[in-house]
Short mmCIF file of C-alpha atoms in Angstrom, two decimals:
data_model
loop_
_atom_site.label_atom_id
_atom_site.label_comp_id
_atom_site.label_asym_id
_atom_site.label_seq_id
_atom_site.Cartn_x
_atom_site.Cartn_y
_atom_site.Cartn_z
CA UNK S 252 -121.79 111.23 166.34
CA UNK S 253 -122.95 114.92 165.98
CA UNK S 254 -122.35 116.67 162.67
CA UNK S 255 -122.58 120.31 161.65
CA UNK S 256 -123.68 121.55 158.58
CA UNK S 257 -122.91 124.93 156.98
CA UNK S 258 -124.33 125.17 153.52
CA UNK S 259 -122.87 128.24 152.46
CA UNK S 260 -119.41 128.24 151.45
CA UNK S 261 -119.02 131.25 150.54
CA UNK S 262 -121.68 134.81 151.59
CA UNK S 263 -120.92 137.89 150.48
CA UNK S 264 -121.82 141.29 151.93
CA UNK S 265 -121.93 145.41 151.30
CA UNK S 266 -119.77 147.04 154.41
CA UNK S 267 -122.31 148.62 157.00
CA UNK S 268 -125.08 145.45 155.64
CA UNK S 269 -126.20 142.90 157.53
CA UNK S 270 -125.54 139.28 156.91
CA UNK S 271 -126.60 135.81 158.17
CA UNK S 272 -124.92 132.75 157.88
CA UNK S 273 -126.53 129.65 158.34
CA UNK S 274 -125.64 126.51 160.70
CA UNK S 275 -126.86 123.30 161.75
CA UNK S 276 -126.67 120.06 163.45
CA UNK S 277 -127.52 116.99 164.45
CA UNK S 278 -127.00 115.47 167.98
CA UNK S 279 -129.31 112.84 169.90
CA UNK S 280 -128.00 115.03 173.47
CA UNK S 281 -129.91 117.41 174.98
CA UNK S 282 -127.21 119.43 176.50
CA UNK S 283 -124.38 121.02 175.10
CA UNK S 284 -122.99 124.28 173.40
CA UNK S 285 -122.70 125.90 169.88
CA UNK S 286 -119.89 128.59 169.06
CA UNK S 287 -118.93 130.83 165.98
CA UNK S 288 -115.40 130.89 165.28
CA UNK S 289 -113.73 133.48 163.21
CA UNK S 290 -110.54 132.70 161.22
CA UNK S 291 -108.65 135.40 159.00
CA UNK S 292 -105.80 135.22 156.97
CA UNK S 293 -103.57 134.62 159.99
CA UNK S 294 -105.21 131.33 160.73
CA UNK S 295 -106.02 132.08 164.76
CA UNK S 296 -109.08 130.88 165.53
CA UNK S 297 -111.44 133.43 167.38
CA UNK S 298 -114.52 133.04 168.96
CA UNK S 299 -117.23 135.27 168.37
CA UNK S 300 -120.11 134.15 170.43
CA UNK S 301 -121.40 130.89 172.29
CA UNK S 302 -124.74 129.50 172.79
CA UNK S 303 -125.79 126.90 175.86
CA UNK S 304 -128.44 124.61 174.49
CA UNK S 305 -130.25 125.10 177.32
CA UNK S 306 -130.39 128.73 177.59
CA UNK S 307 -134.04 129.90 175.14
CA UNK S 308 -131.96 133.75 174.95
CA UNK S 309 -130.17 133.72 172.22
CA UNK S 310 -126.16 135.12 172.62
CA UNK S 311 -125.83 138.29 171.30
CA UNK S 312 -121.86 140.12 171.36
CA UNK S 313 -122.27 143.44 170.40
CA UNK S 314 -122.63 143.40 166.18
CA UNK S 315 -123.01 139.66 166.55
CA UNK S 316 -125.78 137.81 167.35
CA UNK S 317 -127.65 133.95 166.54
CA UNK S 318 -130.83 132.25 166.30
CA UNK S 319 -130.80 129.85 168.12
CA UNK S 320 -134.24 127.18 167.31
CA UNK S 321 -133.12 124.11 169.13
CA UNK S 322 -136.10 121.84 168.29
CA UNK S 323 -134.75 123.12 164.35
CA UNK S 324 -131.20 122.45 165.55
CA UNK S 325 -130.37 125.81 164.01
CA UNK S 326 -128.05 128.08 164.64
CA UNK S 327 -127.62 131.31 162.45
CA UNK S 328 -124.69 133.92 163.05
CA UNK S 329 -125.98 137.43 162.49
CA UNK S 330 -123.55 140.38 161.71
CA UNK S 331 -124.76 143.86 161.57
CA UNK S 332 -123.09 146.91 160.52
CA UNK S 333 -120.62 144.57 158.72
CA UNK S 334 -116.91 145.80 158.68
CA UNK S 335 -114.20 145.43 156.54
CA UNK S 336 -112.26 143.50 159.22
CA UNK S 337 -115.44 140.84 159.18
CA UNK S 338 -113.91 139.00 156.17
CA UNK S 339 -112.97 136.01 157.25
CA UNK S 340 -113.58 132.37 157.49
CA UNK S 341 -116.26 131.54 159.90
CA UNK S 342 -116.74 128.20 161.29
CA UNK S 343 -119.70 127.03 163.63
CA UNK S 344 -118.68 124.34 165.59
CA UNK S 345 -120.60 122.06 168.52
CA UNK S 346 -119.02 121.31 171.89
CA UNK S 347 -120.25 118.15 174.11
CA UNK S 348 -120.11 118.22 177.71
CA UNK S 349 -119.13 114.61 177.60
CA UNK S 350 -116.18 112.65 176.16
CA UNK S 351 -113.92 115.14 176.81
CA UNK S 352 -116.01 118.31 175.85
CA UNK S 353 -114.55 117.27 172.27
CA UNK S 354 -116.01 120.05 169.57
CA UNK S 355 -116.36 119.41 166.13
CA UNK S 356 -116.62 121.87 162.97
CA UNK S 357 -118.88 122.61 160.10
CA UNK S 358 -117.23 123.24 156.77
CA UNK S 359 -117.26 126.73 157.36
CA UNK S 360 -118.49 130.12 155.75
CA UNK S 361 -115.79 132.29 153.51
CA UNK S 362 -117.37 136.14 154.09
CA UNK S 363 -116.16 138.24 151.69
CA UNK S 364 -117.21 142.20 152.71
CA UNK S 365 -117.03 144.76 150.33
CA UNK S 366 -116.12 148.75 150.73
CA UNK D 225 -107.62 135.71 177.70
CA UNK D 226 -106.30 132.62 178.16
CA UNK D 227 -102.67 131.66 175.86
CA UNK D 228 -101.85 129.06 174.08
CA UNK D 229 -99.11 128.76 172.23
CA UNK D 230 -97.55 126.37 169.70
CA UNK D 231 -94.21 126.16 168.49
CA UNK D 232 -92.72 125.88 165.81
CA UNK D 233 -95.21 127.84 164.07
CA UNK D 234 -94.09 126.77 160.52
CA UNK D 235 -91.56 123.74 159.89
CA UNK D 236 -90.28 122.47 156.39
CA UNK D 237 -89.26 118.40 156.73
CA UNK D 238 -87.89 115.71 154.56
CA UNK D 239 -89.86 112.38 154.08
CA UNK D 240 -89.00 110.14 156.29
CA UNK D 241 -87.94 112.04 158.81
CA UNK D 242 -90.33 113.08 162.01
CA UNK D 243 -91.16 116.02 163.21
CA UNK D 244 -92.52 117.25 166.94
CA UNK D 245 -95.12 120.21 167.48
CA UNK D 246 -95.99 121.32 170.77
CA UNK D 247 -98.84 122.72 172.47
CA UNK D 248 -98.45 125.17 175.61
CA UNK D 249 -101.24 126.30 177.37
CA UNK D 250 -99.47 129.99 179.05
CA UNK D 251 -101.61 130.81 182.06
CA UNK D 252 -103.30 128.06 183.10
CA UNK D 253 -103.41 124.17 183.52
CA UNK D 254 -105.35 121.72 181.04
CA UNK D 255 -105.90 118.44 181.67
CA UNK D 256 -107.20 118.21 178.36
CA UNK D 257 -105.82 119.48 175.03
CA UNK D 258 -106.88 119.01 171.39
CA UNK D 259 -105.01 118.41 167.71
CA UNK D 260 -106.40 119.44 164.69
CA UNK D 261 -105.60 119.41 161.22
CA UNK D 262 -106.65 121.81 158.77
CA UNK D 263 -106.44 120.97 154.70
CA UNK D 264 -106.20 124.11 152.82
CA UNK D 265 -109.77 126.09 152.23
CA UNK D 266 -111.13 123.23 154.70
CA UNK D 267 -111.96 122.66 158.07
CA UNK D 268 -111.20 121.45 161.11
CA UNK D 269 -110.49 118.07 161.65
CA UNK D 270 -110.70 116.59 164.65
CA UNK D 271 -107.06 113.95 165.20
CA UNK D 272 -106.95 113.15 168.80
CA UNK D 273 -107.98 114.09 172.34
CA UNK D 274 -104.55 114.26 174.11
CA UNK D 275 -105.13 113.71 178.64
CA UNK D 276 -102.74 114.62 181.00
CA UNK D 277 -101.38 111.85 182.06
CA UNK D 278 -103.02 109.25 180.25
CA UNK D 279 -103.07 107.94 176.11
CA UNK D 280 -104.34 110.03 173.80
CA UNK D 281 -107.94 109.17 172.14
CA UNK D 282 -107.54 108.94 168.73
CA UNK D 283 -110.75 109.86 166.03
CA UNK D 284 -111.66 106.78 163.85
CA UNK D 285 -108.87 107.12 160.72
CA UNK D 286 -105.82 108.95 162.57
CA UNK D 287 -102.71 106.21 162.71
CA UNK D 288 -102.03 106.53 166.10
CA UNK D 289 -98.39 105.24 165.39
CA UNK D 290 -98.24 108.04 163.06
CA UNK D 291 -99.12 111.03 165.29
CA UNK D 292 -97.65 109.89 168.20
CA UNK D 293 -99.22 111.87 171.01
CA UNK D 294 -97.90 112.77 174.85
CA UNK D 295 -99.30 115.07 177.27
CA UNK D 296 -96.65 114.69 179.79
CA UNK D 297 -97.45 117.83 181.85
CA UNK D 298 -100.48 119.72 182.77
CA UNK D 299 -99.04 122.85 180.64
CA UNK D 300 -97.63 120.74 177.84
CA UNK D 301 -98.90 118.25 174.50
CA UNK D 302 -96.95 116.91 172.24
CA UNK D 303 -97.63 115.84 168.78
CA UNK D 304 -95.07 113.82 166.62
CA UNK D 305 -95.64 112.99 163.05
CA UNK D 306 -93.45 110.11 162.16
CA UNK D 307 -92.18 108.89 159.24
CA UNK D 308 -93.51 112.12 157.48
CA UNK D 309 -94.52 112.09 154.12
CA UNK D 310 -95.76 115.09 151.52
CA UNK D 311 -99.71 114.16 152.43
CA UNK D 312 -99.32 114.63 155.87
CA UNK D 313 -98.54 118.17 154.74
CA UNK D 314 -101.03 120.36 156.31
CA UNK D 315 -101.79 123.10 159.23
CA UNK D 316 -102.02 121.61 162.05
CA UNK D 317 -104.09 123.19 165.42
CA UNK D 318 -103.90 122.57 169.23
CA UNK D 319 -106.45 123.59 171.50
CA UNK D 320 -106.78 123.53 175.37
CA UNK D 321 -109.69 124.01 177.81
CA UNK D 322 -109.34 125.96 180.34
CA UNK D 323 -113.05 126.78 180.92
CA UNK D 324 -113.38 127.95 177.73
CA UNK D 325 -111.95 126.44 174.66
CA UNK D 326 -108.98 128.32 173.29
CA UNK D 327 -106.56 127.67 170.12
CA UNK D 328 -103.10 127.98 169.39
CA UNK D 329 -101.86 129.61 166.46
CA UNK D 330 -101.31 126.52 164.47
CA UNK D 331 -98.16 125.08 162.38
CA UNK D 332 -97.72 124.89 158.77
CA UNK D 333 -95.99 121.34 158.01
CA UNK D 334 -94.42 120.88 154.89
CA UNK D 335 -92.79 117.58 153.99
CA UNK D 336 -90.63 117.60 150.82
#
């Protein structure tokens, strides 16, 4: 079964810094997609950015991009220019194109931003 | 984007009793839907792959005669906790794909 790892529970960041939260997994497929999810106070999840394994680029969504090194099964969220309304819970999670496209979570990221 | 919505959003029970959540997807048709469960300051855990149609797949763990699943409609899952007790307090998520993967807002379950 794949697994995601996010050792960082909690980052912490000056408003207008950049950060980088870590990510990664394990999987024995060869295709298949990473996401960042967001989730604030309110509990909706939202996504930030995707990745297809087999796309080299890496995603990038306007202050938020990764690093994606798939033979490192890594997959680091950037944030520049952080804003206040960053602070959230950020989860990286892997999708399977098989059984079901089920996607499964890391532990997730707390990011605290301060003014 | 794509909706999906989940209703009730919060819902206080006695144990013993059972309780039903469901999962809409607004503007489009899943064949596919997903519950979650979410332990304060944790993650998301994956409970059961709900198709249209068909039984749910429950993850190794889940009591499927607990969470009763149905995904009666393309537009429509279902999840019943039976028999609720205070540890199956907890926030619980739906998700649908249409294309993309997109979340409800979740329900807060308390059993007292």
């Amino acid at each position: 079964a794949q697994t995601v790892t996010q050792s960082q529970p909690e980052m912490s960041v000056q408003e207008a810094e950049t950060v980088t939260l870590s990510c990664t997994y394990d999987t024995s497929e060869s295709d298949y997609y990473l996401f960042w999810y967001k989730q604030p106070p309110s509990r909706q999840m939202i996504l930030v950015i995707r990745q297809e394994a087999y796309k080299q680029q890496n995603a990038t969504e306007n202050r938020f991009s990764v690093n994606f090194q798939k033979a490192a099964k890594s997959f680091s969220l950037k944030i520049s220019d952080s804003q206040l309304g960053d602070a959230a819970m950020y989860f990286c999670a892997y999708r399977t194109p098989y059984n079901n496209n089920d996607m499964r979570f890391g532990a997730g990221t707390r990011l605290t931003v301060k003014p | 984007g794509a909706v999906v919505s989940q209703h009730p959003s919060r819902v206080i029970c006695k144990s013993g009793t059972s309780v039903k959540i469901e999962c809409r997807s607004l503007d489009f048709q899943a064949t596919t839907m997903f519950w979650y469960r979410q332990f304060p300051k944790q993650s998301l855990m994956l409970m059961a792959t709900s198709n249209e149609g068909s039984k749910a797949t429950y993850e190794q763990g889940v009591e499927k005669d607990k969470f009763l699943i149905n995904h009666a409609s393309l537009t429509l899952s279902t999840l019943t906790v039976t028999s609720a007790h205070p540890e199956d307090s907890s926030f619980y998520i739906c998700s649908a794909i249409g294309g993309e993967q997109y979340f409800g807002p979740g329900t807060r379950l308390t059993v007292t």
